[in-house]
PDB file of C-alpha atoms in Angstrom:
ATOM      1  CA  UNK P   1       7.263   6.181  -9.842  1.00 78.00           C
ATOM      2  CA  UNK P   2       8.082   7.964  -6.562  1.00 96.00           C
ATOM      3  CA  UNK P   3       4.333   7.499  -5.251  1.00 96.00           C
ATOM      4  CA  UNK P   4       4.687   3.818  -5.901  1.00 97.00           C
ATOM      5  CA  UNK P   5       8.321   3.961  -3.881  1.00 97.00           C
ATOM      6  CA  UNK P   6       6.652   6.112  -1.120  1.00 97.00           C
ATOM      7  CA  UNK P   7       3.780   4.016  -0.704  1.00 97.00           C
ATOM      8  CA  UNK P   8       6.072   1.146  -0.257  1.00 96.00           C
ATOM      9  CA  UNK P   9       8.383   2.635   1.854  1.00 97.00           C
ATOM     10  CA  UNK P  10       4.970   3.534   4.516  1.00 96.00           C
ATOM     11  CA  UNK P  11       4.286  -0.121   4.289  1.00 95.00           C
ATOM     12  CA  UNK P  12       7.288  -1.532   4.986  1.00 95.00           C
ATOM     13  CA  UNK P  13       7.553   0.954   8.180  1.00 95.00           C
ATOM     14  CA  UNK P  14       4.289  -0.313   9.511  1.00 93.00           C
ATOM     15  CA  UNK P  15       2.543   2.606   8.535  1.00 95.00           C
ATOM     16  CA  UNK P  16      -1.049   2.069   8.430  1.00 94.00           C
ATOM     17  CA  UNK P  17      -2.412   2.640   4.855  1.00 94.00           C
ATOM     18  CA  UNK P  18      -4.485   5.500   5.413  1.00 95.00           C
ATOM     19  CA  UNK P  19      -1.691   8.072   5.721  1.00 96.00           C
ATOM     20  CA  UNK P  20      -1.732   7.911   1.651  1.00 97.00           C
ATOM     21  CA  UNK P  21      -1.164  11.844   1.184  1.00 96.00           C
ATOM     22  CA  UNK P  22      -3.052  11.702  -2.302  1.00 97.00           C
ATOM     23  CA  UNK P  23      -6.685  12.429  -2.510  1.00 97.00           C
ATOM     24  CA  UNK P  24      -9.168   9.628  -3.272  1.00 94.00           C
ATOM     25  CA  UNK P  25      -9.888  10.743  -6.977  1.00 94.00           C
ATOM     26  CA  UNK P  26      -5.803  11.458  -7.867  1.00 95.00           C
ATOM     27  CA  UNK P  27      -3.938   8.881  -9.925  1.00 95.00           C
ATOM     28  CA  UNK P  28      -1.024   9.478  -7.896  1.00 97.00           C
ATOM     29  CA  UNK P  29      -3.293   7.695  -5.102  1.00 97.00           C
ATOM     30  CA  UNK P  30      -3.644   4.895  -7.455  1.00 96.00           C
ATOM     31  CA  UNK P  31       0.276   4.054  -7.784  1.00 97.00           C
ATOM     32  CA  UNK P  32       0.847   4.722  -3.597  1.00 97.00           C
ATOM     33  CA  UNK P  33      -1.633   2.195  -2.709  1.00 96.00           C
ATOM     34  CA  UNK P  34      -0.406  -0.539  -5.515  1.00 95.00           C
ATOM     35  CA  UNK P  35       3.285   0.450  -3.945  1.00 96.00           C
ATOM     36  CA  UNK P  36       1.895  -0.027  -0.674  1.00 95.00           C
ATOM     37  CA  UNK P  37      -0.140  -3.419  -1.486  1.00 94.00           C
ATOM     38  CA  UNK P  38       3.071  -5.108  -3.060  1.00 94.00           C
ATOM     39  CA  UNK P  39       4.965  -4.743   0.009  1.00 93.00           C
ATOM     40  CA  UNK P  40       2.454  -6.161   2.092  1.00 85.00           C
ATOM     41  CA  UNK P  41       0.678  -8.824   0.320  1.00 74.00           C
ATOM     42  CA  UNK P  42      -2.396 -10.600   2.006  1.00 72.00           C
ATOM     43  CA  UNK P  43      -1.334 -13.283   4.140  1.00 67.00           C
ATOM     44  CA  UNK P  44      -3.662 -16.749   3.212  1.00 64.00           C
ATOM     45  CA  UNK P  45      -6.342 -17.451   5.224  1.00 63.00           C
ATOM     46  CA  UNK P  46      -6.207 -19.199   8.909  1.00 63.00           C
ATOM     47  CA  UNK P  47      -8.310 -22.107   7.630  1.00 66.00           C
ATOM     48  CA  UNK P  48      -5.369 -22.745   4.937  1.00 59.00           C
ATOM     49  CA  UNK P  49      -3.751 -26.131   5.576  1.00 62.00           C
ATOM     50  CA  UNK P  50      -0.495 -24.984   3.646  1.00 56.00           C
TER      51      UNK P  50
END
């Protein structure tokens, strides 16, 4: 999935996620911002004792 790739590739450059290039209601959107999300997972919460 090159929109998956792409969306991982913006994250990993620090790109913020709104430069997605797909429109809200495209699918291709979908698979950027899951591409984006697994290469910047949340971090835990400050309140976390881990």
């Amino acid at each position: 999935m090159r929109a998956a790739a792409a969306g991982r590739d913006a994250a990993r450059s620090g790109r913020p996620i709104t430069v997605c290039p797909h429109p809200h209601e495209s699918l291709l959107r979908a698979a950027w911002v899951r591409g984006y999300a697994a290469a910047r997972p949340i971090s835990r919460p400050l309140s976390d004792p881990a």
